[in-house]
CSV table of N, CA and C in Angstrom, one decimal:
chain,number,residue,atom,x,y,z
A,1,MET,N,44.8,-212.4,133.2
A,1,MET,CA,45.3,-212.5,131.8
A,1,MET,C,45.0,-213.9,131.3
A,2,ILE,N,44.4,-213.9,130.1
A,2,ILE,CA,44.0,-215.2,129.5
A,2,ILE,C,45.3,-216.0,129.2
A,3,LYS,N,45.1,-217.3,129.4
A,3,LYS,CA,46.2,-218.3,129.1
A,3,LYS,C,45.8,-219.2,128.0
A,4,PHE,N,46.5,-219.1,126.9
A,4,PHE,CA,46.1,-219.9,125.7
A,4,PHE,C,46.8,-221.3,125.8
A,5,PRO,N,46.2,-222.3,125.2
A,5,PRO,CA,45.0,-222.2,124.3
A,5,PRO,C,43.7,-222.0,125.0
A,6,ALA,N,42.7,-221.6,124.3
A,6,ALA,CA,41.4,-221.3,124.9
A,6,ALA,C,40.3,-221.9,123.9
A,7,ILE,N,39.2,-222.3,124.5
A,7,ILE,CA,38.2,-223.0,123.6
A,7,ILE,C,36.8,-222.2,123.8
A,8,ASN,N,36.1,-222.1,122.7
A,8,ASN,CA,34.8,-221.4,122.7
A,8,ASN,C,33.8,-222.3,123.5
A,9,ILE,N,33.2,-221.7,124.5
A,9,ILE,CA,32.1,-222.5,125.2
A,9,ILE,C,30.7,-221.9,125.0
A,10,SER,N,30.7,-220.9,124.0
A,10,SER,CA,29.4,-220.3,123.7
A,10,SER,C,28.6,-221.1,122.7
A,11,ASN,N,29.3,-221.6,121.8
A,11,ASN,CA,28.7,-222.4,120.7
A,11,ASN,C,28.2,-223.8,121.2
A,12,PRO,N,27.0,-224.1,121.1
A,12,PRO,CA,26.5,-225.3,121.7
A,12,PRO,C,26.9,-226.6,121.1
A,13,ASN,N,27.4,-226.6,119.8
A,13,ASN,CA,27.8,-227.8,119.2
A,13,ASN,C,28.9,-227.6,118.1
A,14,PHE,N,29.7,-228.6,117.9
A,14,PHE,CA,30.6,-228.5,116.8
A,14,PHE,C,29.8,-228.8,115.5
A,15,SER,N,30.3,-228.2,114.4
A,15,SER,CA,29.7,-228.5,113.1
A,15,SER,C,30.8,-228.7,112.1
A,16,LYS,N,30.7,-229.6,111.2
A,16,LYS,CA,31.7,-229.8,110.2
A,16,LYS,C,31.9,-228.6,109.2
A,17,GLU,N,30.8,-227.8,109.2
A,17,GLU,CA,30.9,-226.6,108.3
A,17,GLU,C,31.5,-225.4,108.9
A,18,GLU,N,31.6,-225.4,110.2
A,18,GLU,CA,32.1,-224.2,110.9
A,18,GLU,C,33.6,-224.0,110.7
A,19,ASP,N,34.1,-222.8,110.9
A,19,ASP,CA,35.5,-222.4,110.8
A,19,ASP,C,36.0,-222.8,112.2
A,20,LEU,N,37.0,-223.7,112.2
A,20,LEU,CA,37.6,-224.2,113.5
A,20,LEU,C,38.2,-223.1,114.3
A,21,THR,N,38.6,-222.0,113.7
A,21,THR,CA,39.2,-220.9,114.5
A,21,THR,C,38.1,-220.2,115.3
A,22,SER,N,36.9,-220.5,115.1
A,22,SER,CA,35.8,-219.9,116.0
A,22,SER,C,35.7,-220.7,117.2
A,23,PHE,N,36.3,-221.9,117.3
A,23,PHE,CA,36.2,-222.8,118.5
A,23,PHE,C,37.5,-222.7,119.3
A,24,LEU,N,38.6,-222.6,118.7
A,24,LEU,CA,39.9,-222.7,119.3
A,24,LEU,C,40.8,-221.5,119.0
A,25,LEU,N,41.3,-221.0,120.1
A,25,LEU,CA,42.3,-219.8,119.9
A,25,LEU,C,43.6,-220.2,120.6
A,26,LEU,N,44.7,-220.1,119.8
A,26,LEU,CA,46.0,-220.4,120.3
A,26,LEU,C,46.7,-219.1,120.8
A,27,ASP,N,46.2,-218.0,120.4
A,27,ASP,CA,46.7,-216.7,120.9
A,27,ASP,C,45.7,-215.6,120.6
A,28,ALA,N,46.0,-214.4,121.0
A,28,ALA,CA,45.0,-213.3,120.9
A,28,ALA,C,44.9,-212.7,119.5
A,29,LEU,N,45.6,-213.2,118.5
A,29,LEU,CA,45.6,-212.6,117.2
A,29,LEU,C,44.8,-213.5,116.2
A,30,ILE,N,44.1,-212.8,115.3
A,30,ILE,CA,43.4,-213.4,114.2
A,30,ILE,C,43.9,-212.8,112.9
A,31,TYR,N,43.8,-213.5,111.9
A,31,TYR,CA,44.2,-213.0,110.6
A,31,TYR,C,43.0,-212.7,109.7
A,32,ASN,N,41.9,-213.0,110.1
A,32,ASN,CA,40.6,-212.7,109.4
A,32,ASN,C,40.0,-211.4,109.9
A,33,ASP,N,40.1,-210.3,109.2
A,33,ASP,CA,39.6,-209.1,109.7
A,33,ASP,C,38.2,-208.8,109.2
A,34,ALA,N,37.5,-209.7,108.6
A,34,ALA,CA,36.1,-209.5,108.1
A,34,ALA,C,35.2,-209.3,109.3
A,35,GLU,N,34.5,-208.2,109.3
A,35,GLU,CA,33.6,-207.8,110.4
A,35,GLU,C,32.5,-208.9,110.6
A,36,VAL,N,32.0,-209.5,109.5
A,36,VAL,CA,31.0,-210.5,109.6
A,36,VAL,C,31.5,-211.7,110.4
A,37,TYR,N,32.7,-212.1,110.1
A,37,TYR,CA,33.3,-213.2,110.9
A,37,TYR,C,33.4,-212.9,112.4
A,38,PHE,N,33.9,-211.7,112.6
A,38,PHE,CA,34.1,-211.3,114.0
A,38,PHE,C,32.7,-211.2,114.8
A,39,GLN,N,31.7,-210.6,114.1
A,39,GLN,CA,30.4,-210.5,114.8
A,39,GLN,C,29.7,-211.9,114.9
A,40,GLU,N,29.8,-212.7,114.0
A,40,GLU,CA,29.1,-214.0,114.0
A,40,GLU,C,29.8,-215.0,114.9
A,41,TYR,N,31.2,-215.1,114.9
A,41,TYR,CA,31.9,-216.2,115.6
A,41,TYR,C,32.6,-215.8,116.9
A,42,LEU,N,32.9,-214.5,117.0
A,42,LEU,CA,33.8,-214.2,118.2
A,42,LEU,C,33.2,-213.2,119.1
A,43,LYS,N,32.6,-212.1,118.7
A,43,LYS,CA,32.1,-211.0,119.6
A,43,LYS,C,31.1,-211.6,120.6
A,44,ASP,N,31.4,-211.3,121.8
A,44,ASP,CA,30.5,-211.7,123.0
A,44,ASP,C,30.5,-213.2,123.3
A,45,ASN,N,31.4,-213.9,122.6
A,45,ASN,CA,31.5,-215.3,122.8
A,45,ASN,C,32.4,-215.5,124.1
A,46,LEU,N,32.1,-216.6,124.8
A,46,LEU,CA,32.9,-217.0,126.0
A,46,LEU,C,33.9,-218.0,125.7
A,47,PHE,N,35.1,-217.9,126.2
A,47,PHE,CA,36.2,-218.8,126.0
A,47,PHE,C,36.7,-219.3,127.3
A,48,CYS,N,36.9,-220.6,127.5
A,48,CYS,CA,37.6,-221.1,128.7
A,48,CYS,C,39.1,-221.3,128.3
A,49,ASP,N,39.9,-220.7,129.2
A,49,ASP,CA,41.3,-220.7,128.9
A,49,ASP,C,42.0,-221.9,129.6
A,50,SER,N,43.3,-222.0,129.5
A,50,SER,CA,44.0,-223.2,130.0
A,50,SER,C,44.1,-223.2,131.5
A,51,ASN,N,43.5,-222.3,132.2
A,51,ASN,CA,43.4,-222.3,133.7
A,51,ASN,C,42.0,-222.5,134.1
A,52,GLY,N,41.1,-222.7,133.2
A,52,GLY,CA,39.7,-222.9,133.5
A,52,GLY,C,38.9,-221.6,133.7
A,53,LYS,N,39.6,-220.4,133.5
A,53,LYS,CA,38.9,-219.1,133.7
A,53,LYS,C,38.1,-218.8,132.4
A,54,ILE,N,37.0,-218.1,132.6
A,54,ILE,CA,36.1,-217.8,131.5
A,54,ILE,C,36.3,-216.3,131.1
A,55,TYR,N,36.5,-216.1,129.8
A,55,TYR,CA,36.7,-214.7,129.2
A,55,TYR,C,35.7,-214.5,128.1
A,56,LYS,N,35.4,-213.2,128.0
A,56,LYS,CA,34.4,-212.8,126.9
A,56,LYS,C,35.2,-211.9,125.9
A,57,ILE,N,35.0,-212.1,124.6
A,57,ILE,CA,35.6,-211.3,123.6
A,57,ILE,C,34.7,-210.0,123.5
A,58,THR,N,35.3,-208.9,123.8
A,58,THR,CA,34.5,-207.6,123.7
A,58,THR,C,34.8,-206.7,122.6
A,59,GLY,N,35.9,-207.0,121.9
A,59,GLY,CA,36.3,-206.1,120.8
A,59,GLY,C,37.6,-206.6,120.1
A,60,LYS,N,38.1,-205.7,119.3
A,60,LYS,CA,39.3,-206.0,118.6
A,60,LYS,C,40.1,-204.8,118.3
A,61,LYS,N,41.4,-204.9,118.2
A,61,LYS,CA,42.3,-203.8,117.9
A,61,LYS,C,43.0,-204.1,116.6
A,62,HIS,N,43.0,-203.1,115.7
A,62,HIS,CA,43.6,-203.2,114.5
A,62,HIS,C,45.1,-202.8,114.6
A,63,PRO,N,46.0,-203.3,113.7
A,63,PRO,CA,47.4,-203.0,113.8
A,63,PRO,C,47.7,-201.5,113.6
A,64,LYS,N,48.6,-201.0,114.3
A,64,LYS,CA,49.0,-199.6,114.2
A,64,LYS,C,50.1,-199.4,113.2
A,65,SER,N,50.9,-200.4,112.9
A,65,SER,CA,52.0,-200.3,112.0
A,65,SER,C,51.6,-199.9,110.6
A,66,ILE,N,52.2,-198.9,110.1
A,66,ILE,CA,51.9,-198.5,108.7
A,66,ILE,C,52.3,-199.6,107.7
A,67,PHE,N,53.4,-200.3,108.1
A,67,PHE,CA,53.9,-201.4,107.2
A,67,PHE,C,52.8,-202.5,107.1
A,68,LYS,N,52.2,-202.8,108.2
A,68,LYS,CA,51.1,-203.9,108.2
A,68,LYS,C,49.9,-203.4,107.4
A,69,LYS,N,49.6,-202.1,107.5
A,69,LYS,CA,48.4,-201.6,106.8
A,69,LYS,C,48.6,-201.5,105.3
A,70,VAL,N,49.9,-201.2,104.9
A,70,VAL,CA,50.2,-201.1,103.5
A,70,VAL,C,50.2,-202.4,102.8
A,71,PHE,N,50.8,-203.4,103.5
A,71,PHE,CA,50.9,-204.8,103.0
A,71,PHE,C,49.9,-205.8,103.5
A,72,PHE,N,48.7,-205.3,103.8
A,72,PHE,CA,47.6,-206.1,104.3
A,72,PHE,C,47.3,-207.3,103.5
A,73,PHE,N,47.6,-207.2,102.2
A,73,PHE,CA,47.2,-208.3,101.3
A,73,PHE,C,48.1,-209.5,101.3
A,74,LEU,N,49.3,-209.3,102.0
A,74,LEU,CA,50.2,-210.5,102.1
A,74,LEU,C,49.8,-211.4,103.2
A,75,PRO,N,49.9,-212.7,103.0
A,75,PRO,CA,49.5,-213.6,104.0
A,75,PRO,C,50.1,-213.4,105.4
A,76,ASN,N,49.4,-213.5,106.5
A,76,ASN,CA,49.9,-213.4,107.8
A,76,ASN,C,50.5,-212.1,108.2
A,77,ILE,N,50.3,-211.1,107.5
A,77,ILE,CA,50.8,-209.7,107.8
A,77,ILE,C,49.8,-209.0,108.7
A,78,TYR,N,48.6,-208.9,108.2
A,78,TYR,CA,47.6,-208.1,108.9
A,78,TYR,C,46.9,-208.9,110.0
A,79,LYS,N,47.3,-208.7,111.2
A,79,LYS,CA,46.8,-209.4,112.4
A,79,LYS,C,45.9,-208.5,113.2
A,80,THR,N,44.8,-208.9,113.6
A,80,THR,CA,43.9,-208.2,114.5
A,80,THR,C,44.0,-208.8,115.9
A,81,GLU,N,44.1,-208.0,116.9
A,81,GLU,CA,44.2,-208.5,118.2
A,81,GLU,C,42.9,-208.5,118.9
A,82,LEU,N,42.5,-209.6,119.5
A,82,LEU,CA,41.2,-209.7,120.2
A,82,LEU,C,41.3,-209.1,121.6
A,83,ILE,N,40.3,-208.5,122.0
A,83,ILE,CA,40.2,-207.9,123.4
A,83,ILE,C,39.3,-208.8,124.2
A,84,PHE,N,39.9,-209.3,125.3
A,84,PHE,CA,39.2,-210.2,126.3
A,84,PHE,C,38.9,-209.5,127.6
A,85,GLU,N,37.7,-209.9,128.1
A,85,GLU,CA,37.3,-209.3,129.4
A,85,GLU,C,37.1,-210.5,130.3
A,86,ALA,N,37.7,-210.5,131.5
A,86,ALA,CA,37.5,-211.6,132.5
A,86,ALA,C,36.0,-211.5,133.0
A,87,THR,N,35.4,-212.7,133.1
A,87,THR,CA,34.0,-212.8,133.6
A,87,THR,C,34.0,-213.1,135.1
A,88,ASN,N,35.1,-213.4,135.7
A,88,ASN,CA,35.2,-213.9,137.0
A,88,ASN,C,34.5,-215.2,137.3
A,89,GLU,N,34.3,-216.0,136.2
A,89,GLU,CA,33.7,-217.3,136.3
A,89,GLU,C,34.8,-218.3,136.0
A,90,TYR,N,34.5,-219.5,136.4
A,90,TYR,CA,35.5,-220.6,136.3
A,90,TYR,C,34.8,-221.9,135.9
A,91,MET,N,35.5,-222.7,135.1
A,91,MET,CA,35.0,-224.0,134.7
A,91,MET,C,35.9,-225.1,135.2
A,92,THR,N,35.4,-226.0,135.9
A,92,THR,CA,36.3,-227.1,136.4
A,92,THR,C,36.7,-228.0,135.2
A,93,LEU,N,37.8,-228.7,135.4
A,93,LEU,CA,38.3,-229.6,134.4
A,93,LEU,C,37.2,-230.6,134.0
A,94,ASP,N,36.5,-231.2,135.0
A,94,ASP,CA,35.5,-232.2,134.7
A,94,ASP,C,34.3,-231.5,133.9
A,95,ASP,N,34.0,-230.3,134.3
A,95,ASP,CA,32.9,-229.6,133.5
A,95,ASP,C,33.3,-229.4,132.1
A,96,LEU,N,34.5,-228.9,131.9
A,96,LEU,CA,35.0,-228.7,130.5
A,96,LEU,C,35.0,-230.0,129.7
A,97,ARG,N,35.5,-231.1,130.4
A,97,ARG,CA,35.5,-232.4,129.7
A,97,ARG,C,34.1,-232.8,129.3
A,98,ASP,N,33.1,-232.7,130.2
A,98,ASP,CA,31.8,-233.1,129.9
A,98,ASP,C,31.2,-232.3,128.8
A,99,PHE,N,31.5,-231.0,128.8
A,99,PHE,CA,31.0,-230.0,127.8
A,99,PHE,C,31.5,-230.4,126.4
A,100,MET,N,32.8,-230.7,126.4
A,100,MET,CA,33.4,-231.1,125.1
A,100,MET,C,32.9,-232.4,124.6
A,101,ILE,N,32.7,-233.4,125.5
A,101,ILE,CA,32.2,-234.7,125.1
A,101,ILE,C,30.8,-234.5,124.5
A,102,GLU,N,30.0,-233.7,125.1
A,102,GLU,CA,28.6,-233.5,124.5
A,102,GLU,C,28.7,-232.8,123.2
A,103,ARG,N,29.6,-231.9,123.0
A,103,ARG,CA,29.8,-231.3,121.7
A,103,ARG,C,30.2,-232.3,120.6
A,104,ILE,N,31.1,-233.2,121.0
A,104,ILE,CA,31.6,-234.2,120.0
A,104,ILE,C,30.5,-235.2,119.7
A,105,LYS,N,29.7,-235.5,120.7
A,105,LYS,CA,28.6,-236.4,120.4
A,105,LYS,C,27.6,-235.9,119.3
A,106,SER,N,27.6,-234.5,119.3
A,106,SER,CA,26.7,-233.9,118.3
A,106,SER,C,27.2,-234.2,116.8
A,107,LEU,N,28.4,-234.6,116.7
A,107,LEU,CA,29.0,-234.9,115.4
A,107,LEU,C,28.6,-236.3,114.9
A,108,GLY,N,28.2,-237.2,115.8
A,108,GLY,CA,27.9,-238.6,115.5
A,108,GLY,C,28.9,-239.5,116.3
A,109,TYR,N,28.8,-240.8,115.9
A,109,TYR,CA,29.6,-241.7,116.7
A,109,TYR,C,30.5,-242.6,115.7
A,110,GLY,N,31.2,-241.9,114.9
A,110,GLY,CA,32.2,-242.6,114.0
A,110,GLY,C,33.4,-243.0,114.8
A,111,LYS,N,34.3,-243.6,114.1
A,111,LYS,CA,35.6,-244.1,114.8
A,111,LYS,C,36.4,-242.9,115.3
A,112,PHE,N,36.4,-241.8,114.6
A,112,PHE,CA,37.2,-240.7,115.1
A,112,PHE,C,36.6,-240.1,116.3
A,113,GLU,N,35.3,-239.9,116.4
A,113,GLU,CA,34.6,-239.3,117.5
A,113,GLU,C,34.8,-240.2,118.8
A,114,VAL,N,34.7,-241.5,118.6
A,114,VAL,CA,34.8,-242.4,119.8
A,114,VAL,C,36.3,-242.3,120.3
A,115,LYS,N,37.3,-242.2,119.4
A,115,LYS,CA,38.6,-242.1,119.8
A,115,LYS,C,38.9,-240.8,120.5
A,116,TRP,N,38.3,-239.7,120.0
A,116,TRP,CA,38.4,-238.4,120.6
A,116,TRP,C,37.9,-238.4,122.0
A,117,ILE,N,36.7,-238.9,122.2
A,117,ILE,CA,36.1,-239.0,123.5
A,117,ILE,C,36.9,-239.8,124.5
A,118,LEU,N,37.5,-240.9,124.0
A,118,LEU,CA,38.4,-241.7,124.9
A,118,LEU,C,39.6,-240.9,125.3
A,119,GLU,N,40.2,-240.1,124.4
A,119,GLU,CA,41.3,-239.3,124.7
A,119,GLU,C,40.9,-238.2,125.7
A,120,LEU,N,39.8,-237.6,125.6
A,120,LEU,CA,39.3,-236.5,126.5
A,120,LEU,C,39.2,-237.1,127.9
A,121,ARG,N,38.7,-238.3,128.0
A,121,ARG,CA,38.5,-238.9,129.3
A,121,ARG,C,39.8,-239.1,130.0
A,122,LYS,N,40.9,-239.3,129.3
A,122,LYS,CA,42.3,-239.5,129.8
A,122,LYS,C,43.0,-238.2,130.2
A,123,ALA,N,42.5,-237.1,129.6
A,123,ALA,CA,43.2,-235.8,129.8
A,123,ALA,C,43.3,-235.4,131.2
A,124,LYS,N,44.5,-234.9,131.6
A,124,LYS,CA,44.8,-234.5,133.0
A,124,LYS,C,44.9,-233.0,133.2
A,125,SER,N,44.8,-232.2,132.1
A,125,SER,CA,44.9,-230.7,132.2
A,125,SER,C,44.0,-230.1,131.2
A,126,TYR,N,43.7,-228.8,131.4
A,126,TYR,CA,42.9,-228.0,130.4
A,126,TYR,C,43.6,-228.1,129.0
A,127,GLU,N,44.9,-227.9,129.0
A,127,GLU,CA,45.6,-227.9,127.7
A,127,GLU,C,45.4,-229.2,127.0
A,128,GLU,N,45.5,-230.3,127.7
A,128,GLU,CA,45.3,-231.6,127.1
A,128,GLU,C,43.8,-231.8,126.6
A,129,LEU,N,42.9,-231.2,127.3
A,129,LEU,CA,41.5,-231.3,126.8
A,129,LEU,C,41.3,-230.5,125.5
A,130,ILE,N,41.9,-229.3,125.5
A,130,ILE,CA,41.7,-228.4,124.4
A,130,ILE,C,42.5,-228.8,123.2
A,131,LEU,N,43.8,-229.2,123.4
A,131,LEU,CA,44.7,-229.5,122.2
A,131,LEU,C,44.9,-230.9,122.0
A,132,GLY,N,44.6,-231.8,123.0
A,132,GLY,CA,45.0,-233.2,122.9
A,132,GLY,C,46.3,-233.4,123.5
A,133,LYS,N,46.7,-234.6,123.8
A,133,LYS,CA,48.0,-234.9,124.4
A,133,LYS,C,49.1,-234.6,123.4
A,134,GLN,N,50.1,-233.8,123.8
A,134,GLN,CA,51.2,-233.5,122.9
A,134,GLN,C,52.3,-234.5,123.2
A,135,ASN,N,52.8,-235.2,122.2
A,135,ASN,CA,53.9,-236.2,122.4
A,135,ASN,C,55.2,-235.6,122.3
């Protein structure tokens, strides 16, 4: 079973124009039901979870509740559940750290990026790498 948070490791670089929800998942639910979004950013993408295990998104489940279907237009009501498949692959903490640092370097070397890289180097867990140190 996937342990959140999880980070997308299929996309080779961060981009300022990308939707951040395509990189980071805090749970298995998404609020964007657009098929284009799912196909472009999520389907068949690999995510490293907080245990270092790699999962692939293979599909999605729509809500069954009639209440959610009727009131789909209200914010945060219509949630789609992502379906994950274990790949039986694993990413070490150091491999994920190196991967993330390379992605951040693709953004440039501003003050923020340098600070982010320094924080990644201090991270002691997958969760700290993915979310940062929680105070």
